[in-house]
């Protein structure tokens, strides 16, 4: 078994099989222009690169090269489609274990690289591009913030290996001075502490969850189902707008909705 996940790469290859690869990006990024139905899209994935010059970013982490590369890939679409009535959708295929932790990354400004990626996705959304995040594996910490979290719609595949959190369990245990077992017990009653997709969905951040037959290597039926859902998500953005208001409807976001209401009333 590989030391790193191949989910993101396999889903990219399946969805973008007929798409045209985009050159000029790091080996740890996969970018291609194609179609979903009649909708022009750009597929983007961060993948493992065992030969990455930054050793902390060899297993699919989002580091310096990846952050700036994502920003470039998204900015190209914004610039090329400026003024066009029909703008390309961006499909962010998410399978990222974390941002790249390292002294070189900190010294060379990983915060700026990841902020650039998040900023580009946000500007694309505000410019009228549908940004859809497809979670096929881990969506962890700053890596998810840089690649996927700014999406208009988030779609997650239903599988124990698909998880969302600010940090890995071992790291969270160290920071909170608890054992992993204690954290898991706490997560059973505090959804934001949990890693599973159902708990994350209860926070209102997912537009849809889908079950597939083979998440590691999608079948033709899996590909058809996910592609159809992506098209529906793009259409939903076209009809309802590009803001993120849909994330506040869940019961576990009631307090957030109330705070926003009170702020509007006072300001």
XYZ file of C-alpha atoms in Angstrom:
267
model
C 0.000 0.000 0.000
C 1.213 3.503 -0.833
C 2.424 5.714 2.010
C 0.151 8.454 0.713
C -3.390 8.691 -0.585
C -4.112 8.304 -4.295
C -7.793 9.207 -4.015
C -7.430 12.758 -5.250
C -5.312 11.685 -8.215
C -7.645 8.836 -9.151
C -10.748 11.034 -9.021
C -8.980 13.758 -10.995
C -7.959 11.250 -13.664
C -11.521 9.904 -13.845
C -13.317 13.250 -13.973
C -10.766 14.912 -16.250
C -10.129 11.937 -18.539
C -11.265 13.879 -21.621
C -9.969 17.257 -20.431
C -6.893 19.140 -21.638
C -4.043 19.227 -19.081
C -2.758 22.660 -18.113
C 1.006 23.133 -18.101
C 3.126 25.388 -15.931
C 2.051 24.089 -12.524
C 4.060 22.120 -9.935
C 4.104 18.322 -10.181
C 2.027 18.260 -6.998
C -0.881 19.936 -8.797
C -3.128 18.477 -11.452
C -5.054 21.010 -13.531
C -7.131 20.398 -16.653
C -9.800 22.191 -18.693
C -12.805 20.227 -19.854
C -16.557 19.904 -19.596
C -19.214 18.510 -17.294
C -22.197 18.110 -19.560
C -22.233 21.388 -21.500
C -20.563 23.375 -18.714
C -16.921 24.353 -19.225
C -14.900 23.613 -16.095
C -11.364 23.607 -14.764
C -10.507 20.586 -12.615
C -7.901 21.182 -9.887
C -6.364 18.676 -7.479
C -3.419 18.631 -5.082
C -1.656 15.267 -5.260
C 1.325 13.562 -3.675
C 4.725 14.300 -5.218
C 7.465 12.069 -3.701
C 10.068 14.175 -5.491
C 8.884 17.515 -4.149
C 11.867 19.732 -3.263
C 10.077 20.558 -0.002
C 10.139 17.318 1.972
C 7.164 18.336 4.143
C 4.955 18.496 1.045
C 5.589 15.072 -0.473
C 2.435 13.268 0.673
C -0.233 15.563 -0.695
C 0.179 18.408 1.774
C -0.424 21.979 0.602
C 2.823 23.884 0.901
C 4.579 26.811 -0.769
C 4.590 25.476 -4.316
C 1.048 24.216 -3.999
C -0.350 27.442 -2.532
C 1.120 29.686 -5.201
C 0.317 27.097 -7.878
C -3.337 26.980 -6.868
C -3.515 30.777 -6.922
C -2.053 30.831 -10.424
C -4.398 28.135 -11.726
C -7.453 29.985 -10.425
C -6.274 33.486 -11.407
C -5.778 32.296 -14.987
C -9.460 31.381 -15.171
C -10.600 34.681 -13.651
C -8.526 36.680 -16.147
C -9.394 34.579 -19.205
C -13.148 34.614 -18.510
C -13.406 38.270 -17.481
C -16.370 39.883 -19.211
C -17.674 36.623 -20.645
C -21.348 35.815 -20.028
C -20.551 32.133 -19.460
C -17.765 31.600 -16.953
C -15.960 28.354 -16.297
C -16.732 26.474 -13.111
C -13.882 25.429 -10.840
C -13.939 21.872 -9.501
C -11.632 21.529 -6.496
C -10.971 17.832 -5.853
C -9.987 17.660 -2.191
C -7.728 14.990 -0.680
C -5.275 16.938 1.468
C -3.858 15.649 4.802
C -2.606 19.044 6.055
C -0.597 22.102 5.190
C 3.144 21.513 4.984
C 4.683 22.001 8.433
C 8.342 22.950 8.397
C 10.860 25.630 9.288
C 11.576 26.364 5.632
C 7.862 26.742 4.951
C 7.462 29.152 7.854
C 10.548 31.159 6.854
C 9.464 31.429 3.218
C 5.920 32.500 4.034
C 3.569 29.530 3.790
C 0.906 31.772 5.333
C 1.110 34.019 2.274
C 1.086 31.126 -0.186
C -2.014 29.534 1.323
C -3.702 32.916 1.740
C -3.085 33.587 -1.957
C -4.833 30.336 -2.880
C -7.821 31.044 -0.624
C -8.013 34.606 -1.943
C -8.025 33.441 -5.563
C -10.843 30.961 -4.947
C -12.844 33.658 -3.128
C -12.298 36.183 -5.939
C -13.334 33.582 -8.505
C -16.544 32.964 -6.584
C -17.252 36.678 -6.289
C -16.521 37.141 -10.013
C -19.319 34.730 -10.882
C -17.499 31.432 -11.247
C -19.191 28.442 -9.644
C -16.627 26.917 -7.283
C -17.458 23.352 -6.270
C -15.446 21.393 -3.713
C -15.515 17.595 -4.011
C -14.232 15.908 -0.847
C -12.886 12.450 -1.701
C -10.385 12.045 1.161
C -9.024 14.118 4.022
C -9.778 17.839 4.142
C -7.547 18.950 6.977
C -6.380 22.201 8.524
C -4.898 24.992 6.398
C -4.768 22.731 3.359
C -8.572 22.650 3.166
C -8.774 26.401 3.812
C -6.496 26.956 0.806
C -8.072 24.345 -1.461
C -11.809 23.773 -1.321
C -13.233 25.649 1.643
C -14.087 28.766 -0.377
C -16.403 26.727 -2.619
C -19.993 27.813 -3.267
C -21.017 24.201 -2.771
C -19.241 21.390 -0.929
C -19.958 17.765 -1.853
C -18.530 14.925 0.239
C -18.326 11.231 -0.580
C -19.585 9.010 2.220
C -16.656 6.977 3.513
C -14.726 6.724 6.819
C -11.637 8.013 5.003
C -13.374 11.281 4.132
C -12.920 13.560 7.131
C -12.729 17.259 7.908
C -10.992 18.914 10.852
C -8.624 21.680 11.896
C -5.883 19.150 12.697
C -5.169 15.431 12.899
C -6.244 13.480 15.970
C -2.734 13.063 17.366
C -2.043 16.786 17.017
C -5.396 17.728 18.527
C -4.701 15.431 21.465
C -1.357 17.122 22.143
C -2.807 20.628 21.901
C -5.752 19.883 24.190
C -3.698 17.763 26.618
C -6.067 14.831 26.125
C -5.646 11.312 24.803
C -7.002 10.381 21.387
C -9.585 8.200 23.138
C -10.737 11.157 25.257
C -11.056 13.304 22.145
C -13.178 10.668 20.432
C -15.462 10.511 23.463
C -15.798 14.295 23.446
C -16.505 14.322 19.711
C -19.562 12.116 20.256
C -21.338 15.057 21.908
C -19.557 18.038 20.332
C -19.912 17.919 16.506
C -17.162 20.486 15.737
C -14.692 18.189 17.518
C -15.606 15.187 15.371
C -13.940 14.051 12.163
C -16.750 12.130 10.454
C -18.776 13.542 7.581
C -22.158 13.271 9.326
C -20.935 15.500 12.158
C -19.503 17.965 9.668
C -22.743 17.938 7.686
C -24.640 18.847 10.862
C -22.777 22.169 10.821
C -24.501 23.087 7.559
C -21.373 23.272 5.442
C -22.081 20.412 3.029
C -24.443 20.803 0.098
C -24.630 17.058 -0.565
C -23.146 13.732 0.478
C -22.887 10.798 -1.908
C -22.238 7.099 -1.451
C -20.058 5.415 -4.084
C -19.060 1.809 -4.711
C -15.282 2.264 -4.938
C -13.975 5.475 -3.482
C -10.312 4.594 -3.996
C -10.745 3.897 -7.710
C -14.164 5.061 -9.005
C -16.269 2.812 -11.200
C -18.112 4.071 -14.282
C -21.287 4.237 -12.195
C -19.484 6.209 -9.467
C -18.122 8.639 -12.033
C -21.555 9.136 -13.611
C -23.207 9.776 -10.254
C -20.596 12.241 -9.052
C -20.506 14.046 -12.406
C -24.282 14.444 -12.317
C -24.103 15.849 -8.787
C -21.394 18.322 -9.810
C -23.556 19.553 -12.704
C -26.499 19.966 -10.326
C -24.325 21.950 -7.925
C -23.174 24.264 -10.721
C -26.795 24.796 -11.787
C -27.778 25.488 -8.174
C -25.142 28.220 -7.953
C -26.404 29.728 -11.214
C -29.950 29.959 -9.832
C -29.206 30.954 -6.223
C -26.086 33.114 -6.471
C -22.466 32.890 -5.446
C -22.634 33.765 -1.746
C -22.190 31.340 1.154
C -25.489 32.003 2.934
C -26.586 28.397 2.436
C -24.073 27.288 5.061
C -26.024 28.842 7.935
C -29.217 26.797 7.775
C -28.283 23.824 9.948
C -29.431 23.426 13.551
C -25.857 23.472 14.828
C -25.321 26.883 13.204
C -28.293 28.525 14.940
C -26.042 30.647 17.144
C -24.054 31.845 14.139
C -27.263 32.843 12.371
C -28.478 34.692 15.471
C -25.207 36.616 15.860
C -25.324 37.696 12.220
C -28.928 38.811 12.606
C -28.087 40.918 15.663
C -25.084 42.462 13.934
C -27.242 43.475 10.957
C -29.808 45.029 13.272
C -27.205 47.018 15.197
C -25.249 48.194 12.163
